[in-house]
């Protein structure tokens, strides 16, 4: 299959989440897929470094760090319930860069990210973390999009190798 396995025979997956609907869709997509035994999922959420520092020092009450902790906790609960081995962390930094470097450090076989369908000027101005990750990652990247019809429980999946 071309996928590396760790010494236990499982895969190493990095899942990035911000707690948004599209990130929750990515968590569900990972939880619902069949994986080899002993697959490990590292759940990460990124926070702006300045906001992270000020919130940790108690100088700013924006709630971004707390929201990131809730996002990884909820993802870990869902993934553990699906029988996966899970670790989770909140890190400060630019999302695409931190995702790519963490995936390389852990020897990830797969990176999973959710994406919102943004277009036009919004996409041009804000960019796309999922596209940046897919372009620079050393491994396959699964980009999970929210369902195209209202109330859809399943996202669409794009796998980029």
mmCIF file with all atom_site columns, C-alpha atoms in Angstrom:
data_model
loop_
_atom_site.group_PDB
_atom_site.id
_atom_site.type_symbol
_atom_site.label_atom_id
_atom_site.label_alt_id
_atom_site.label_comp_id
_atom_site.label_asym_id
_atom_site.label_entity_id
_atom_site.label_seq_id
_atom_site.pdbx_PDB_ins_code
_atom_site.Cartn_x
_atom_site.Cartn_y
_atom_site.Cartn_z
_atom_site.occupancy
_atom_site.B_iso_or_equiv
_atom_site.pdbx_formal_charge
_atom_site.auth_seq_id
_atom_site.auth_comp_id
_atom_site.auth_asym_id
_atom_site.auth_atom_id
_atom_site.pdbx_PDB_model_num
ATOM 1   C CA . UNK A 1 1   ? 0.000   0.000  0.000  1.00 0.00 ? 1   UNK A CA 1
ATOM 2   C CA . UNK A 1 2   ? 3.062   2.287  0.186  1.00 0.00 ? 2   UNK A CA 1
ATOM 3   C CA . UNK A 1 3   ? 2.216   3.354  3.742  1.00 0.00 ? 3   UNK A CA 1
ATOM 4   C CA . UNK A 1 4   ? 4.863   3.023  6.391  1.00 0.00 ? 4   UNK A CA 1
ATOM 5   C CA . UNK A 1 5   ? 3.887   1.198  9.539  1.00 0.00 ? 5   UNK A CA 1
ATOM 6   C CA . UNK A 1 6   ? 5.284   1.808  12.980 1.00 0.00 ? 6   UNK A CA 1
ATOM 7   C CA . UNK A 1 7   ? 6.849   -1.077 14.894 1.00 0.00 ? 7   UNK A CA 1
ATOM 8   C CA . UNK A 1 8   ? 3.377   -2.110 16.164 1.00 0.00 ? 8   UNK A CA 1
ATOM 9   C CA . UNK A 1 9   ? 1.948   -2.349 12.642 1.00 0.00 ? 9   UNK A CA 1
ATOM 10  C CA . UNK A 1 10  ? -0.268  0.742  12.955 1.00 0.00 ? 10  UNK A CA 1
ATOM 11  C CA . UNK A 1 11  ? -0.209  4.013  11.086 1.00 0.00 ? 11  UNK A CA 1
ATOM 12  C CA . UNK A 1 12  ? 0.816   7.411  12.404 1.00 0.00 ? 12  UNK A CA 1
ATOM 13  C CA . UNK A 1 13  ? -1.750  10.105 11.685 1.00 0.00 ? 13  UNK A CA 1
ATOM 14  C CA . UNK A 1 14  ? -1.621  13.805 12.483 1.00 0.00 ? 14  UNK A CA 1
ATOM 15  C CA . UNK A 1 15  ? -5.061  15.427 12.742 1.00 0.00 ? 15  UNK A CA 1
ATOM 16  C CA . UNK A 1 16  ? -5.267  19.215 12.931 1.00 0.00 ? 16  UNK A CA 1
ATOM 17  C CA . UNK A 1 17  ? -8.379  20.777 14.477 1.00 0.00 ? 17  UNK A CA 1
ATOM 18  C CA . UNK A 1 18  ? -9.630  24.193 15.466 1.00 0.00 ? 18  UNK A CA 1
ATOM 19  C CA . UNK A 1 19  ? -12.973 22.965 16.790 1.00 0.00 ? 19  UNK A CA 1
ATOM 20  C CA . UNK A 1 20  ? -14.907 24.360 13.822 1.00 0.00 ? 20  UNK A CA 1
ATOM 21  C CA . UNK A 1 21  ? -17.541 22.395 11.958 1.00 0.00 ? 21  UNK A CA 1
ATOM 22  C CA . UNK A 1 22  ? -15.140 21.446 9.185  1.00 0.00 ? 22  UNK A CA 1
ATOM 23  C CA . UNK A 1 23  ? -12.583 20.251 11.743 1.00 0.00 ? 23  UNK A CA 1
ATOM 24  C CA . UNK A 1 24  ? -15.243 18.193 13.526 1.00 0.00 ? 24  UNK A CA 1
ATOM 25  C CA . UNK A 1 25  ? -16.069 16.622 10.154 1.00 0.00 ? 25  UNK A CA 1
ATOM 26  C CA . UNK A 1 26  ? -12.398 15.623 9.799  1.00 0.00 ? 26  UNK A CA 1
ATOM 27  C CA . UNK A 1 27  ? -12.428 14.059 13.285 1.00 0.00 ? 27  UNK A CA 1
ATOM 28  C CA . UNK A 1 28  ? -15.547 12.036 12.410 1.00 0.00 ? 28  UNK A CA 1
ATOM 29  C CA . UNK A 1 29  ? -13.986 10.953 9.099  1.00 0.00 ? 29  UNK A CA 1
ATOM 30  C CA . UNK A 1 30  ? -10.932 9.564  10.923 1.00 0.00 ? 30  UNK A CA 1
ATOM 31  C CA . UNK A 1 31  ? -13.061 7.913  13.622 1.00 0.00 ? 31  UNK A CA 1
ATOM 32  C CA . UNK A 1 32  ? -15.277 6.179  11.046 1.00 0.00 ? 32  UNK A CA 1
ATOM 33  C CA . UNK A 1 33  ? -12.515 4.742  8.849  1.00 0.00 ? 33  UNK A CA 1
ATOM 34  C CA . UNK A 1 34  ? -11.014 1.316  9.385  1.00 0.00 ? 34  UNK A CA 1
ATOM 35  C CA . UNK A 1 35  ? -7.360  1.573  10.441 1.00 0.00 ? 35  UNK A CA 1
ATOM 36  C CA . UNK A 1 36  ? -4.706  -1.061 11.185 1.00 0.00 ? 36  UNK A CA 1
ATOM 37  C CA . UNK A 1 37  ? -4.399  -2.130 14.815 1.00 0.00 ? 37  UNK A CA 1
ATOM 38  C CA . UNK A 1 38  ? -2.250  0.183  16.951 1.00 0.00 ? 38  UNK A CA 1
ATOM 39  C CA . UNK A 1 39  ? -2.815  3.218  14.742 1.00 0.00 ? 39  UNK A CA 1
ATOM 40  C CA . UNK A 1 40  ? -1.780  6.394  16.553 1.00 0.00 ? 40  UNK A CA 1
ATOM 41  C CA . UNK A 1 41  ? -3.437  9.751  16.039 1.00 0.00 ? 41  UNK A CA 1
ATOM 42  C CA . UNK A 1 42  ? -1.821  12.964 17.211 1.00 0.00 ? 42  UNK A CA 1
ATOM 43  C CA . UNK A 1 43  ? -4.424  15.719 17.505 1.00 0.00 ? 43  UNK A CA 1
ATOM 44  C CA . UNK A 1 44  ? -3.099  19.268 17.279 1.00 0.00 ? 44  UNK A CA 1
ATOM 45  C CA . UNK A 1 45  ? -4.674  22.684 17.555 1.00 0.00 ? 45  UNK A CA 1
ATOM 46  C CA . UNK A 1 46  ? -2.759  25.853 16.805 1.00 0.00 ? 46  UNK A CA 1
ATOM 47  C CA . UNK A 1 47  ? -3.126  29.241 18.482 1.00 0.00 ? 47  UNK A CA 1
ATOM 48  C CA . UNK A 1 48  ? -1.715  32.602 17.415 1.00 0.00 ? 48  UNK A CA 1
ATOM 49  C CA . UNK A 1 49  ? 1.601   32.918 19.317 1.00 0.00 ? 49  UNK A CA 1
ATOM 50  C CA . UNK A 1 50  ? 0.852   36.403 20.648 1.00 0.00 ? 50  UNK A CA 1
ATOM 51  C CA . UNK A 1 51  ? -2.648  35.480 21.858 1.00 0.00 ? 51  UNK A CA 1
ATOM 52  C CA . UNK A 1 52  ? -1.270  32.255 23.364 1.00 0.00 ? 52  UNK A CA 1
ATOM 53  C CA . UNK A 1 53  ? 1.438   34.123 25.313 1.00 0.00 ? 53  UNK A CA 1
ATOM 54  C CA . UNK A 1 54  ? -0.905  36.835 26.579 1.00 0.00 ? 54  UNK A CA 1
ATOM 55  C CA . UNK A 1 55  ? -3.593  34.339 27.573 1.00 0.00 ? 55  UNK A CA 1
ATOM 56  C CA . UNK A 1 56  ? -1.087  32.102 29.379 1.00 0.00 ? 56  UNK A CA 1
ATOM 57  C CA . UNK A 1 57  ? 0.160   35.144 31.310 1.00 0.00 ? 57  UNK A CA 1
ATOM 58  C CA . UNK A 1 58  ? -3.411  36.202 32.126 1.00 0.00 ? 58  UNK A CA 1
ATOM 59  C CA . UNK A 1 59  ? -3.023  39.482 30.217 1.00 0.00 ? 59  UNK A CA 1
ATOM 60  C CA . UNK A 1 60  ? -5.650  38.684 27.605 1.00 0.00 ? 60  UNK A CA 1
ATOM 61  C CA . UNK A 1 61  ? -8.956  36.861 27.912 1.00 0.00 ? 61  UNK A CA 1
ATOM 62  C CA . UNK A 1 62  ? -9.707  36.102 24.240 1.00 0.00 ? 62  UNK A CA 1
ATOM 63  C CA . UNK A 1 63  ? -10.416 32.429 24.915 1.00 0.00 ? 63  UNK A CA 1
ATOM 64  C CA . UNK A 1 64  ? -8.467  31.129 21.907 1.00 0.00 ? 64  UNK A CA 1
ATOM 65  C CA . UNK A 1 65  ? -6.262  28.835 23.991 1.00 0.00 ? 65  UNK A CA 1
ATOM 66  C CA . UNK A 1 66  ? -9.246  27.518 25.956 1.00 0.00 ? 66  UNK A CA 1
ATOM 67  C CA . UNK A 1 67  ? -11.144 26.926 22.685 1.00 0.00 ? 67  UNK A CA 1
ATOM 68  C CA . UNK A 1 68  ? -8.136  25.027 21.294 1.00 0.00 ? 68  UNK A CA 1
ATOM 69  C CA . UNK A 1 69  ? -7.987  22.835 24.412 1.00 0.00 ? 69  UNK A CA 1
ATOM 70  C CA . UNK A 1 70  ? -11.709 22.073 24.117 1.00 0.00 ? 70  UNK A CA 1
ATOM 71  C CA . UNK A 1 71  ? -11.223 21.170 20.429 1.00 0.00 ? 71  UNK A CA 1
ATOM 72  C CA . UNK A 1 72  ? -8.436  18.665 21.108 1.00 0.00 ? 72  UNK A CA 1
ATOM 73  C CA . UNK A 1 73  ? -10.263 17.212 24.113 1.00 0.00 ? 73  UNK A CA 1
ATOM 74  C CA . UNK A 1 74  ? -13.416 16.590 22.090 1.00 0.00 ? 74  UNK A CA 1
ATOM 75  C CA . UNK A 1 75  ? -11.413 15.126 19.181 1.00 0.00 ? 75  UNK A CA 1
ATOM 76  C CA . UNK A 1 76  ? -9.492  12.859 21.551 1.00 0.00 ? 76  UNK A CA 1
ATOM 77  C CA . UNK A 1 77  ? -12.762 11.653 23.116 1.00 0.00 ? 77  UNK A CA 1
ATOM 78  C CA . UNK A 1 78  ? -14.256 10.760 19.713 1.00 0.00 ? 78  UNK A CA 1
ATOM 79  C CA . UNK A 1 79  ? -11.088 9.073  18.427 1.00 0.00 ? 79  UNK A CA 1
ATOM 80  C CA . UNK A 1 80  ? -10.445 7.117  21.630 1.00 0.00 ? 80  UNK A CA 1
ATOM 81  C CA . UNK A 1 81  ? -14.047 5.943  21.479 1.00 0.00 ? 81  UNK A CA 1
ATOM 82  C CA . UNK A 1 82  ? -13.277 4.604  17.993 1.00 0.00 ? 82  UNK A CA 1
ATOM 83  C CA . UNK A 1 83  ? -10.435 2.487  19.417 1.00 0.00 ? 83  UNK A CA 1
ATOM 84  C CA . UNK A 1 84  ? -7.523  4.654  18.287 1.00 0.00 ? 84  UNK A CA 1
ATOM 85  C CA . UNK A 1 85  ? -4.457  5.541  20.354 1.00 0.00 ? 85  UNK A CA 1
ATOM 86  C CA . UNK A 1 86  ? -4.509  9.309  20.787 1.00 0.00 ? 86  UNK A CA 1
ATOM 87  C CA . UNK A 1 87  ? -2.186  12.062 21.952 1.00 0.00 ? 87  UNK A CA 1
ATOM 88  C CA . UNK A 1 88  ? -3.129  15.735 21.822 1.00 0.00 ? 88  UNK A CA 1
ATOM 89  C CA . UNK A 1 89  ? -1.528  19.127 22.201 1.00 0.00 ? 89  UNK A CA 1
ATOM 90  C CA . UNK A 1 90  ? -2.128  22.821 21.717 1.00 0.00 ? 90  UNK A CA 1
ATOM 91  C CA . UNK A 1 91  ? 0.781   24.668 20.144 1.00 0.00 ? 91  UNK A CA 1
ATOM 92  C CA . UNK A 1 92  ? 1.489   28.283 19.312 1.00 0.00 ? 92  UNK A CA 1
ATOM 93  C CA . UNK A 1 93  ? 2.393   29.110 15.743 1.00 0.00 ? 93  UNK A CA 1
ATOM 94  C CA . UNK A 1 94  ? 1.307   29.362 12.150 1.00 0.00 ? 94  UNK A CA 1
ATOM 95  C CA . UNK A 1 95  ? -0.977  26.409 11.416 1.00 0.00 ? 95  UNK A CA 1
ATOM 96  C CA . UNK A 1 96  ? 0.449   25.100 8.131  1.00 0.00 ? 96  UNK A CA 1
ATOM 97  C CA . UNK A 1 97  ? 4.062   25.340 9.315  1.00 0.00 ? 97  UNK A CA 1
ATOM 98  C CA . UNK A 1 98  ? 3.346   23.691 12.672 1.00 0.00 ? 98  UNK A CA 1
ATOM 99  C CA . UNK A 1 99  ? 1.310   20.895 11.064 1.00 0.00 ? 99  UNK A CA 1
ATOM 100 C CA . UNK A 1 100 ? 4.037   20.135 8.528  1.00 0.00 ? 100 UNK A CA 1
ATOM 101 C CA . UNK A 1 101 ? 6.871   20.194 11.067 1.00 0.00 ? 101 UNK A CA 1
ATOM 102 C CA . UNK A 1 102 ? 4.979   18.080 13.634 1.00 0.00 ? 102 UNK A CA 1
ATOM 103 C CA . UNK A 1 103 ? 4.071   15.520 10.964 1.00 0.00 ? 103 UNK A CA 1
ATOM 104 C CA . UNK A 1 104 ? 7.693   15.239 9.908  1.00 0.00 ? 104 UNK A CA 1
ATOM 105 C CA . UNK A 1 105 ? 8.903   14.973 13.530 1.00 0.00 ? 105 UNK A CA 1
ATOM 106 C CA . UNK A 1 106 ? 6.479   12.154 14.339 1.00 0.00 ? 106 UNK A CA 1
ATOM 107 C CA . UNK A 1 107 ? 7.073   10.321 11.052 1.00 0.00 ? 107 UNK A CA 1
ATOM 108 C CA . UNK A 1 108 ? 3.396   10.677 10.093 1.00 0.00 ? 108 UNK A CA 1
ATOM 109 C CA . UNK A 1 109 ? 2.001   8.469  7.343  1.00 0.00 ? 109 UNK A CA 1
ATOM 110 C CA . UNK A 1 110 ? -0.981  10.760 6.893  1.00 0.00 ? 110 UNK A CA 1
ATOM 111 C CA . UNK A 1 111 ? -2.074  14.288 7.761  1.00 0.00 ? 111 UNK A CA 1
ATOM 112 C CA . UNK A 1 112 ? -5.818  14.954 8.065  1.00 0.00 ? 112 UNK A CA 1
ATOM 113 C CA . UNK A 1 113 ? -7.270  18.464 7.953  1.00 0.00 ? 113 UNK A CA 1
ATOM 114 C CA . UNK A 1 114 ? -10.742 19.842 7.523  1.00 0.00 ? 114 UNK A CA 1
ATOM 115 C CA . UNK A 1 115 ? -11.443 22.718 5.194  1.00 0.00 ? 115 UNK A CA 1
ATOM 116 C CA . UNK A 1 116 ? -14.212 25.168 4.630  1.00 0.00 ? 116 UNK A CA 1
ATOM 117 C CA . UNK A 1 117 ? -15.245 25.969 1.098  1.00 0.00 ? 117 UNK A CA 1
ATOM 118 C CA . UNK A 1 118 ? -14.063 29.532 0.709  1.00 0.00 ? 118 UNK A CA 1
ATOM 119 C CA . UNK A 1 119 ? -13.623 31.207 -2.576 1.00 0.00 ? 119 UNK A CA 1
ATOM 120 C CA . UNK A 1 120 ? -12.791 34.448 -4.265 1.00 0.00 ? 120 UNK A CA 1
ATOM 121 C CA . UNK A 1 121 ? -11.371 37.336 -2.326 1.00 0.00 ? 121 UNK A CA 1
ATOM 122 C CA . UNK A 1 122 ? -11.733 35.613 1.064  1.00 0.00 ? 122 UNK A CA 1
ATOM 123 C CA . UNK A 1 123 ? -9.524  32.736 -0.080 1.00 0.00 ? 123 UNK A CA 1
ATOM 124 C CA . UNK A 1 124 ? -7.035  35.104 -1.694 1.00 0.00 ? 124 UNK A CA 1
ATOM 125 C CA . UNK A 1 125 ? -6.701  37.236 1.430  1.00 0.00 ? 125 UNK A CA 1
ATOM 126 C CA . UNK A 1 126 ? -6.768  34.482 4.077  1.00 0.00 ? 126 UNK A CA 1
ATOM 127 C CA . UNK A 1 127 ? -5.165  31.650 2.141  1.00 0.00 ? 127 UNK A CA 1
ATOM 128 C CA . UNK A 1 128 ? -5.837  27.990 2.738  1.00 0.00 ? 128 UNK A CA 1
ATOM 129 C CA . UNK A 1 129 ? -4.091  26.015 5.448  1.00 0.00 ? 129 UNK A CA 1
ATOM 130 C CA . UNK A 1 130 ? -5.156  22.737 3.838  1.00 0.00 ? 130 UNK A CA 1
ATOM 131 C CA . UNK A 1 131 ? -3.691  23.726 0.460  1.00 0.00 ? 131 UNK A CA 1
ATOM 132 C CA . UNK A 1 132 ? -0.447  24.904 2.071  1.00 0.00 ? 132 UNK A CA 1
ATOM 133 C CA . UNK A 1 133 ? -0.157  21.632 4.001  1.00 0.00 ? 133 UNK A CA 1
ATOM 134 C CA . UNK A 1 134 ? -0.907  19.523 0.916  1.00 0.00 ? 134 UNK A CA 1
ATOM 135 C CA . UNK A 1 135 ? 1.701   21.388 -1.115 1.00 0.00 ? 135 UNK A CA 1
ATOM 136 C CA . UNK A 1 136 ? 4.526   21.022 1.416  1.00 0.00 ? 136 UNK A CA 1
ATOM 137 C CA . UNK A 1 137 ? 3.879   17.804 3.360  1.00 0.00 ? 137 UNK A CA 1
ATOM 138 C CA . UNK A 1 138 ? 6.271   14.852 3.183  1.00 0.00 ? 138 UNK A CA 1
ATOM 139 C CA . UNK A 1 139 ? 3.365   12.368 3.348  1.00 0.00 ? 139 UNK A CA 1
ATOM 140 C CA . UNK A 1 140 ? -0.189  11.961 2.079  1.00 0.00 ? 140 UNK A CA 1
ATOM 141 C CA . UNK A 1 141 ? -2.742  14.573 3.123  1.00 0.00 ? 141 UNK A CA 1
ATOM 142 C CA . UNK A 1 142 ? -6.460  13.911 3.539  1.00 0.00 ? 142 UNK A CA 1
ATOM 143 C CA . UNK A 1 143 ? -8.555  17.066 3.146  1.00 0.00 ? 143 UNK A CA 1
ATOM 144 C CA . UNK A 1 144 ? -12.084 16.620 4.462  1.00 0.00 ? 144 UNK A CA 1
ATOM 145 C CA . UNK A 1 145 ? -14.761 19.025 3.255  1.00 0.00 ? 145 UNK A CA 1
ATOM 146 C CA . UNK A 1 146 ? -18.164 19.427 4.848  1.00 0.00 ? 146 UNK A CA 1
ATOM 147 C CA . UNK A 1 147 ? -21.071 17.837 3.029  1.00 0.00 ? 147 UNK A CA 1
ATOM 148 C CA . UNK A 1 148 ? -22.368 19.909 0.152  1.00 0.00 ? 148 UNK A CA 1
ATOM 149 C CA . UNK A 1 149 ? -26.058 19.682 1.123  1.00 0.00 ? 149 UNK A CA 1
ATOM 150 C CA . UNK A 1 150 ? -27.592 21.067 4.279  1.00 0.00 ? 150 UNK A CA 1
ATOM 151 C CA . UNK A 1 151 ? -27.689 18.618 7.156  1.00 0.00 ? 151 UNK A CA 1
ATOM 152 C CA . UNK A 1 152 ? -25.250 16.221 5.499  1.00 0.00 ? 152 UNK A CA 1
ATOM 153 C CA . UNK A 1 153 ? -23.570 14.020 8.060  1.00 0.00 ? 153 UNK A CA 1
ATOM 154 C CA . UNK A 1 154 ? -20.689 13.039 5.822  1.00 0.00 ? 154 UNK A CA 1
ATOM 155 C CA . UNK A 1 155 ? -17.969 15.170 4.316  1.00 0.00 ? 155 UNK A CA 1
ATOM 156 C CA . UNK A 1 156 ? -16.278 14.795 0.988  1.00 0.00 ? 156 UNK A CA 1
ATOM 157 C CA . UNK A 1 157 ? -12.714 13.547 1.038  1.00 0.00 ? 157 UNK A CA 1
ATOM 158 C CA . UNK A 1 158 ? -9.753  14.483 -1.127 1.00 0.00 ? 158 UNK A CA 1
ATOM 159 C CA . UNK A 1 159 ? -6.517  12.543 -0.719 1.00 0.00 ? 159 UNK A CA 1
ATOM 160 C CA . UNK A 1 160 ? -3.345  14.248 -1.892 1.00 0.00 ? 160 UNK A CA 1
ATOM 161 C CA . UNK A 1 161 ? -0.123  12.267 -2.126 1.00 0.00 ? 161 UNK A CA 1
#
